[in-house]
PDB file of C-alpha atoms in Angstrom:
ATOM      1  CA  UNK A1004      73.004  92.876  65.720  1.00 43.00           C
ATOM      2  CA  UNK A1005      74.766  90.161  67.687  1.00 54.00           C
ATOM      3  CA  UNK A1006      78.163  91.333  68.834  1.00 80.00           C
ATOM      4  CA  UNK A1007      78.820  88.312  71.031  1.00 93.00           C
ATOM      5  CA  UNK A1008      78.418  84.644  70.115  1.00 95.00           C
ATOM      6  CA  UNK A1009      78.079  82.028  72.836  1.00 97.00           C
ATOM      7  CA  UNK A1010      78.638  78.266  72.625  1.00 97.00           C
ATOM      8  CA  UNK A1011      77.346  75.741  73.333  1.00 98.00           C
ATOM      9  CA  UNK A1012      73.641  76.486  73.639  1.00 97.00           C
ATOM     10  CA  UNK A1013      73.140  73.481  75.924  1.00 98.00           C
ATOM     11  CA  UNK A1014      75.643  71.618  78.085  1.00 98.00           C
ATOM     12  CA  UNK A1015      75.026  68.474  80.074  1.00 98.00           C
ATOM     13  CA  UNK A1016      77.697  67.460  82.588  1.00 98.00           C
ATOM     14  CA  UNK A1017      78.060  64.806  85.258  1.00 98.00           C
ATOM     15  CA  UNK A1018      78.245  66.084  88.805  1.00 98.00           C
ATOM     16  CA  UNK A1019      81.867  66.653  89.723  1.00 98.00           C
ATOM     17  CA  UNK A1020      83.013  67.235  86.145  1.00 98.00           C
ATOM     18  CA  UNK A1021      84.024  70.595  84.689  1.00 98.00           C
ATOM     19  CA  UNK A1022      81.933  72.817  82.413  1.00 98.00           C
ATOM     20  CA  UNK A1023      83.307  75.298  79.905  1.00 98.00           C
ATOM     21  CA  UNK A1024      81.329  77.945  78.022  1.00 98.00           C
ATOM     22  CA  UNK A1025      82.956  80.051  75.322  1.00 98.00           C
ATOM     23  CA  UNK A1026      82.091  83.441  73.876  1.00 98.00           C
ATOM     24  CA  UNK A1027      83.550  85.402  71.003  1.00 97.00           C
ATOM     25  CA  UNK A1028      83.079  89.081  70.339  1.00 95.00           C
ATOM     26  CA  UNK A1029      83.719  91.395  67.427  1.00 93.00           C
ATOM     27  CA  UNK A1030      84.286  94.894  68.817  1.00 90.00           C
ATOM     28  CA  UNK A1031      87.936  95.378  69.752  1.00 89.00           C
ATOM     29  CA  UNK A1032      86.940  98.333  71.964  1.00 90.00           C
ATOM     30  CA  UNK A1033      85.220  95.945  74.414  1.00 92.00           C
ATOM     31  CA  UNK A1034      86.698  96.342  77.870  1.00 93.00           C
ATOM     32  CA  UNK A1035      84.325  94.635  80.299  1.00 95.00           C
ATOM     33  CA  UNK A1036      83.270  90.982  80.208  1.00 97.00           C
ATOM     34  CA  UNK A1037      80.711  89.802  82.797  1.00 97.00           C
ATOM     35  CA  UNK A1038      79.047  86.420  83.223  1.00 98.00           C
ATOM     36  CA  UNK A1039      75.505  86.091  84.554  1.00 98.00           C
ATOM     37  CA  UNK A1040      73.661  83.076  85.936  1.00 98.00           C
ATOM     38  CA  UNK A1041      69.889  82.851  85.594  1.00 98.00           C
ATOM     39  CA  UNK A1042      67.947  80.341  87.624  1.00 97.00           C
ATOM     40  CA  UNK A1043      64.468  79.319  86.578  1.00 95.00           C
ATOM     41  CA  UNK A1044      61.917  82.090  87.107  1.00 94.00           C
ATOM     42  CA  UNK A1045      64.482  84.625  88.298  1.00 96.00           C
ATOM     43  CA  UNK A1046      66.443  87.510  86.908  1.00 97.00           C
ATOM     44  CA  UNK A1047      70.091  87.085  85.890  1.00 98.00           C
ATOM     45  CA  UNK A1048      72.715  87.499  88.600  1.00 98.00           C
ATOM     46  CA  UNK A1049      76.362  88.415  88.134  1.00 98.00           C
ATOM     47  CA  UNK A1050      78.713  85.567  89.078  1.00 98.00           C
ATOM     48  CA  UNK A1051      82.059  86.855  87.838  1.00 98.00           C
ATOM     49  CA  UNK A1052      83.442  89.571  85.605  1.00 96.00           C
ATOM     50  CA  UNK A1053      86.771  90.522  84.084  1.00 96.00           C
ATOM     51  CA  UNK A1054      88.190  93.686  82.621  1.00 93.00           C
ATOM     52  CA  UNK A1055      90.398  93.965  79.573  1.00 87.00           C
ATOM     53  CA  UNK A1056      93.612  94.555  81.500  1.00 87.00           C
ATOM     54  CA  UNK A1057      93.375  91.109  83.142  1.00 87.00           C
ATOM     55  CA  UNK A1058      93.791  87.702  81.482  1.00 92.00           C
ATOM     56  CA  UNK A1059      92.229  85.462  84.111  1.00 96.00           C
ATOM     57  CA  UNK A1060      90.132  85.747  87.248  1.00 96.00           C
ATOM     58  CA  UNK A1061      89.096  83.067  89.689  1.00 97.00           C
ATOM     59  CA  UNK A1062      86.467  82.868  92.415  1.00 96.00           C
ATOM     60  CA  UNK A1063      86.302  79.501  94.172  1.00 97.00           C
ATOM     61  CA  UNK A1064      84.975  77.005  91.594  1.00 98.00           C
ATOM     62  CA  UNK A1065      84.462  79.496  88.784  1.00 98.00           C
ATOM     63  CA  UNK A1066      87.038  81.194  86.599  1.00 98.00           C
ATOM     64  CA  UNK A1067      86.999  83.395  83.542  1.00 98.00           C
ATOM     65  CA  UNK A1068      89.760  83.683  80.956  1.00 97.00           C
ATOM     66  CA  UNK A1069      90.112  86.425  78.371  1.00 97.00           C
ATOM     67  CA  UNK A1070      92.100  86.357  75.132  1.00 95.00           C
ATOM     68  CA  UNK A1071      91.916  89.857  73.692  1.00 93.00           C
ATOM     69  CA  UNK A1072      93.996  89.002  70.647  1.00 93.00           C
ATOM     70  CA  UNK A1073      91.613  86.245  69.595  1.00 94.00           C
ATOM     71  CA  UNK A1074      88.572  88.156  70.947  1.00 95.00           C
ATOM     72  CA  UNK A1075      87.203  85.351  73.025  1.00 95.00           C
ATOM     73  CA  UNK A1076      86.544  84.703  76.705  1.00 97.00           C
ATOM     74  CA  UNK A1077      85.453  81.610  78.566  1.00 98.00           C
ATOM     75  CA  UNK A1078      83.736  80.572  81.788  1.00 98.00           C
ATOM     76  CA  UNK A1079      85.074  77.528  83.596  1.00 98.00           C
ATOM     77  CA  UNK A1080      83.140  75.792  86.363  1.00 98.00           C
ATOM     78  CA  UNK A1081      85.013  73.045  88.192  1.00 98.00           C
ATOM     79  CA  UNK A1082      83.584  70.286  90.416  1.00 98.00           C
ATOM     80  CA  UNK A1083      80.074  70.987  89.180  1.00 98.00           C
ATOM     81  CA  UNK A1084      77.155  70.537  91.560  1.00 98.00           C
ATOM     82  CA  UNK A1085      73.394  70.203  90.894  1.00 96.00           C
ATOM     83  CA  UNK A1086      72.899  73.825  92.036  1.00 97.00           C
ATOM     84  CA  UNK A1087      75.076  74.932  89.109  1.00 98.00           C
ATOM     85  CA  UNK A1088      72.198  73.951  86.791  1.00 98.00           C
ATOM     86  CA  UNK A1089      70.988  77.202  85.232  1.00 98.00           C
ATOM     87  CA  UNK A1090      71.259  79.367  82.120  1.00 98.00           C
ATOM     88  CA  UNK A1091      74.545  81.240  81.847  1.00 98.00           C
ATOM     89  CA  UNK A1092      74.990  84.406  79.801  1.00 98.00           C
ATOM     90  CA  UNK A1093      78.195  86.037  78.723  1.00 98.00           C
ATOM     91  CA  UNK A1094      78.233  89.728  77.876  1.00 97.00           C
ATOM     92  CA  UNK A1095      80.626  92.409  76.814  1.00 95.00           C
ATOM     93  CA  UNK A1096      80.619  96.159  76.961  1.00 92.00           C
ATOM     94  CA  UNK A1097      82.321  98.925  75.063  1.00 83.00           C
ATOM     95  CA  UNK A1098      79.866 101.552  76.235  1.00 78.00           C
ATOM     96  CA  UNK A1099      76.912  99.350  75.364  1.00 82.00           C
ATOM     97  CA  UNK A1100      76.359  96.050  77.150  1.00 90.00           C
ATOM     98  CA  UNK A1101      75.465  93.151  74.849  1.00 93.00           C
ATOM     99  CA  UNK A1102      74.561  89.635  75.900  1.00 95.00           C
ATOM    100  CA  UNK A1103      75.155  86.283  74.317  1.00 95.00           C
ATOM    101  CA  UNK A1104      72.223  83.968  73.607  1.00 95.00           C
ATOM    102  CA  UNK A1105      72.806  81.876  76.724  1.00 97.00           C
ATOM    103  CA  UNK A1106      73.889  78.333  77.628  1.00 97.00           C
ATOM    104  CA  UNK A1107      71.552  75.938  79.426  1.00 97.00           C
ATOM    105  CA  UNK A1108      73.734  73.936  81.821  1.00 98.00           C
ATOM    106  CA  UNK A1109      72.332  70.734  83.292  1.00 98.00           C
ATOM    107  CA  UNK A1110      74.321  68.971  85.992  1.00 98.00           C
ATOM    108  CA  UNK A1111      73.207  65.379  86.463  1.00 96.00           C
ATOM    109  CA  UNK A1112      73.891  63.569  89.770  1.00 90.00           C
TER     110      UNK A1112
ATOM    111  CA  UNK B1293      67.027  96.515 100.779  1.00 81.00           C
ATOM    112  CA  UNK B1294      64.415  95.121  98.420  1.00 88.00           C
ATOM    113  CA  UNK B1295      66.785  95.634  95.460  1.00 96.00           C
ATOM    114  CA  UNK B1296      65.012  95.905  92.108  1.00 98.00           C
ATOM    115  CA  UNK B1297      61.282  95.217  92.145  1.00 98.00           C
ATOM    116  CA  UNK B1298      58.984  94.773  89.157  1.00 98.00           C
ATOM    117  CA  UNK B1299      55.218  94.618  88.843  1.00 98.00           C
ATOM    118  CA  UNK B1300      53.229  92.832  87.630  1.00 98.00           C
ATOM    119  CA  UNK B1301      54.811  89.341  87.517  1.00 97.00           C
ATOM    120  CA  UNK B1302      52.487  88.193  84.730  1.00 98.00           C
ATOM    121  CA  UNK B1303      50.263  90.066  82.291  1.00 97.00           C
ATOM    122  CA  UNK B1304      48.090  89.116  79.331  1.00 98.00           C
ATOM    123  CA  UNK B1305      47.110  91.848  76.884  1.00 98.00           C
ATOM    124  CA  UNK B1306      45.060  91.955  73.740  1.00 98.00           C
ATOM    125  CA  UNK B1307      46.583  93.457  70.602  1.00 98.00           C
ATOM    126  CA  UNK B1308      46.265  97.232  70.688  1.00 98.00           C
ATOM    127  CA  UNK B1309      45.975  97.572  74.460  1.00 98.00           C
ATOM    128  CA  UNK B1310      48.386  99.722  76.398  1.00 97.00           C
ATOM    129  CA  UNK B1311      50.036  99.125  79.743  1.00 97.00           C
ATOM    130  CA  UNK B1312      52.889 100.183  81.969  1.00 98.00           C
ATOM    131  CA  UNK B1313      55.444  97.833  83.486  1.00 98.00           C
ATOM    132  CA  UNK B1314      56.678  99.188  86.785  1.00 98.00           C
ATOM    133  CA  UNK B1315      60.265  99.071  88.016  1.00 98.00           C
ATOM    134  CA  UNK B1316      61.695 100.477  91.214  1.00 98.00           C
ATOM    135  CA  UNK B1317      65.056 100.213  92.984  1.00 98.00           C
ATOM    136  CA  UNK B1318      66.073 101.261  96.493  1.00 97.00           C
ATOM    137  CA  UNK B1319      69.852 101.199  96.031  1.00 97.00           C
ATOM    138  CA  UNK B1320      70.184 104.820  94.869  1.00 96.00           C
ATOM    139  CA  UNK B1321      71.528 103.671  91.513  1.00 97.00           C
ATOM    140  CA  UNK B1322      71.761 106.286  88.792  1.00 96.00           C
ATOM    141  CA  UNK B1323      71.754 103.848  85.853  1.00 96.00           C
ATOM    142  CA  UNK B1324      68.611 101.862  85.030  1.00 97.00           C
ATOM    143  CA  UNK B1325      67.664  99.848  81.989  1.00 97.00           C
ATOM    144  CA  UNK B1326      65.002  97.642  80.468  1.00 98.00           C
ATOM    145  CA  UNK B1327      65.697  94.372  78.636  1.00 98.00           C
ATOM    146  CA  UNK B1328      63.531  91.871  76.896  1.00 98.00           C
ATOM    147  CA  UNK B1329      64.402  88.176  76.904  1.00 97.00           C
ATOM    148  CA  UNK B1330      63.304  85.931  74.065  1.00 95.00           C
ATOM    149  CA  UNK B1331      64.242  82.263  73.574  1.00 88.00           C
ATOM    150  CA  UNK B1332      67.624  81.868  71.888  1.00 84.00           C
ATOM    151  CA  UNK B1333      68.257  85.617  71.767  1.00 85.00           C
ATOM    152  CA  UNK B1334      69.651  86.459  75.168  1.00 90.00           C
ATOM    153  CA  UNK B1335      68.785  89.832  76.654  1.00 95.00           C
ATOM    154  CA  UNK B1336      68.270  92.809  74.384  1.00 96.00           C
ATOM    155  CA  UNK B1337      68.347  96.378  75.606  1.00 96.00           C
ATOM    156  CA  UNK B1338      65.158  98.374  75.046  1.00 97.00           C
ATOM    157  CA  UNK B1339      65.798 101.711  76.798  1.00 97.00           C
ATOM    158  CA  UNK B1340      68.129 102.970  79.468  1.00 96.00           C
ATOM    159  CA  UNK B1341      68.587 105.968  81.738  1.00 97.00           C
ATOM    160  CA  UNK B1342      71.756 107.428  83.234  1.00 95.00           C
ATOM    161  CA  UNK B1343      69.859 109.521  85.756  1.00 95.00           C
ATOM    162  CA  UNK B1344      66.592 111.268  86.555  1.00 96.00           C
ATOM    163  CA  UNK B1345      65.303 113.170  83.533  1.00 96.00           C
ATOM    164  CA  UNK B1346      67.627 111.424  81.062  1.00 96.00           C
ATOM    165  CA  UNK B1347      66.646 108.464  78.877  1.00 97.00           C
ATOM    166  CA  UNK B1348      67.990 106.961  75.679  1.00 96.00           C
ATOM    167  CA  UNK B1349      67.200 104.179  73.240  1.00 96.00           C
ATOM    168  CA  UNK B1350      68.771 100.774  73.254  1.00 95.00           C
ATOM    169  CA  UNK B1351      68.883  98.072  70.617  1.00 93.00           C
ATOM    170  CA  UNK B1352      65.115  97.414  70.290  1.00 96.00           C
ATOM    171  CA  UNK B1353      63.209 100.591  71.335  1.00 97.00           C
ATOM    172  CA  UNK B1354      60.317 100.553  68.836  1.00 97.00           C
ATOM    173  CA  UNK B1355      56.901 100.261  70.460  1.00 97.00           C
ATOM    174  CA  UNK B1356      58.146 101.225  73.932  1.00 98.00           C
ATOM    175  CA  UNK B1357      58.369 104.491  75.854  1.00 98.00           C
ATOM    176  CA  UNK B1358      60.148 105.279  79.103  1.00 98.00           C
ATOM    177  CA  UNK B1359      60.483 108.175  81.493  1.00 97.00           C
ATOM    178  CA  UNK B1360      62.623 108.771  84.577  1.00 98.00           C
ATOM    179  CA  UNK B1361      61.145 111.359  86.887  1.00 97.00           C
ATOM    180  CA  UNK B1362      62.862 110.027  90.020  1.00 97.00           C
ATOM    181  CA  UNK B1363      66.056 108.093  90.741  1.00 97.00           C
ATOM    182  CA  UNK B1364      64.026 105.177  92.101  1.00 98.00           C
ATOM    183  CA  UNK B1365      61.462 104.548  89.352  1.00 98.00           C
ATOM    184  CA  UNK B1366      61.804 103.654  85.676  1.00 98.00           C
ATOM    185  CA  UNK B1367      58.469 102.583  84.130  1.00 98.00           C
ATOM    186  CA  UNK B1368      58.217 101.021  80.667  1.00 98.00           C
ATOM    187  CA  UNK B1369      55.127 101.826  78.606  1.00 98.00           C
ATOM    188  CA  UNK B1370      53.697  99.805  75.768  1.00 97.00           C
ATOM    189  CA  UNK B1371      51.472 102.178  73.821  1.00 93.00           C
ATOM    190  CA  UNK B1372      49.740  99.664  71.524  1.00 97.00           C
ATOM    191  CA  UNK B1373      50.696  96.093  72.291  1.00 98.00           C
ATOM    192  CA  UNK B1374      51.559  93.705  69.456  1.00 98.00           C
ATOM    193  CA  UNK B1375      52.073  89.908  69.529  1.00 97.00           C
ATOM    194  CA  UNK B1376      55.775  90.525  68.748  1.00 97.00           C
ATOM    195  CA  UNK B1377      56.059  92.111  72.196  1.00 98.00           C
ATOM    196  CA  UNK B1378      55.288  88.811  73.893  1.00 98.00           C
ATOM    197  CA  UNK B1379      58.396  88.329  76.002  1.00 98.00           C
ATOM    198  CA  UNK B1380      59.872  88.378  79.475  1.00 98.00           C
ATOM    199  CA  UNK B1381      60.886  91.878  80.512  1.00 98.00           C
ATOM    200  CA  UNK B1382      63.662  92.618  82.986  1.00 98.00           C
ATOM    201  CA  UNK B1383      64.524  95.882  84.627  1.00 98.00           C
ATOM    202  CA  UNK B1384      68.067  96.373  85.891  1.00 98.00           C
ATOM    203  CA  UNK B1385      70.002  98.989  87.796  1.00 97.00           C
ATOM    204  CA  UNK B1386      73.674  99.746  88.272  1.00 96.00           C
ATOM    205  CA  UNK B1387      75.819 102.169  90.213  1.00 93.00           C
ATOM    206  CA  UNK B1388      77.584 103.668  87.242  1.00 84.00           C
ATOM    207  CA  UNK B1389      76.587 102.283  83.853  1.00 88.00           C
ATOM    208  CA  UNK B1390      76.765  99.154  81.737  1.00 86.00           C
ATOM    209  CA  UNK B1391      80.411  98.394  82.515  1.00 88.00           C
ATOM    210  CA  UNK B1392      79.489  97.556  86.087  1.00 92.00           C
ATOM    211  CA  UNK B1393      77.382  94.931  87.785  1.00 95.00           C
ATOM    212  CA  UNK B1394      73.744  95.023  86.724  1.00 97.00           C
ATOM    213  CA  UNK B1395      71.175  94.153  89.404  1.00 98.00           C
ATOM    214  CA  UNK B1396      68.155  92.581  87.728  1.00 98.00           C
ATOM    215  CA  UNK B1397      64.578  92.462  88.919  1.00 98.00           C
ATOM    216  CA  UNK B1398      62.559  89.211  88.899  1.00 98.00           C
ATOM    217  CA  UNK B1399      60.953  89.949  85.526  1.00 98.00           C
ATOM    218  CA  UNK B1400      57.480  90.417  84.039  1.00 98.00           C
ATOM    219  CA  UNK B1401      56.144  87.753  81.698  1.00 98.00           C
ATOM    220  CA  UNK B1402      53.962  89.455  79.098  1.00 98.00           C
ATOM    221  CA  UNK B1403      51.720  87.691  76.599  1.00 98.00           C
ATOM    222  CA  UNK B1404      50.002  89.629  73.824  1.00 98.00           C
ATOM    223  CA  UNK B1405      47.174  87.795  72.060  1.00 97.00           C
TER     224      UNK B1405
END
């Protein structure tokens, strides 16, 4: 069954704008929250992750926030560029890693 | 390092045929897993292994077998292919389990007619 819900399923943004993808989860034992980026024809690649003892993590233009009380976490991409166009997956783990359904991000010049 | 490699890249099978999807990693990772990716459903875990000689079922194991005789290799076997197994299959490896970075292979696109 789906433990993690991801929204939106598609996201179109203008180059330079910000993109936000949100995920909610149900298992309160979840303690690891990674985000993967999948480019066309390739396997997913980890871009950032966060553990349950941290509320926010940043790496250059990407950041992840975690609200354990509300059981949701979000990916923020600032100053989007055409190379950010891809499918993004959230996931969470409590001993079993489960993925969201994915968000197709299209950055238009 | 080649990372995680998968063969073949593409495969077409007829219903009832069997085949093995190959996966190998050269990073000395103990944890390996197989996922299938279907439109709108993300990645679903089929089988995983925490080390040579040890395998376990994931979320969608029916119709698939695995074995892990070496640290490097983790083949996935389809015993009698069905159209419902049409999907893109990804192998992944990790240093220490599913709460750590997963390194994915490039995938195998399988069509069952």
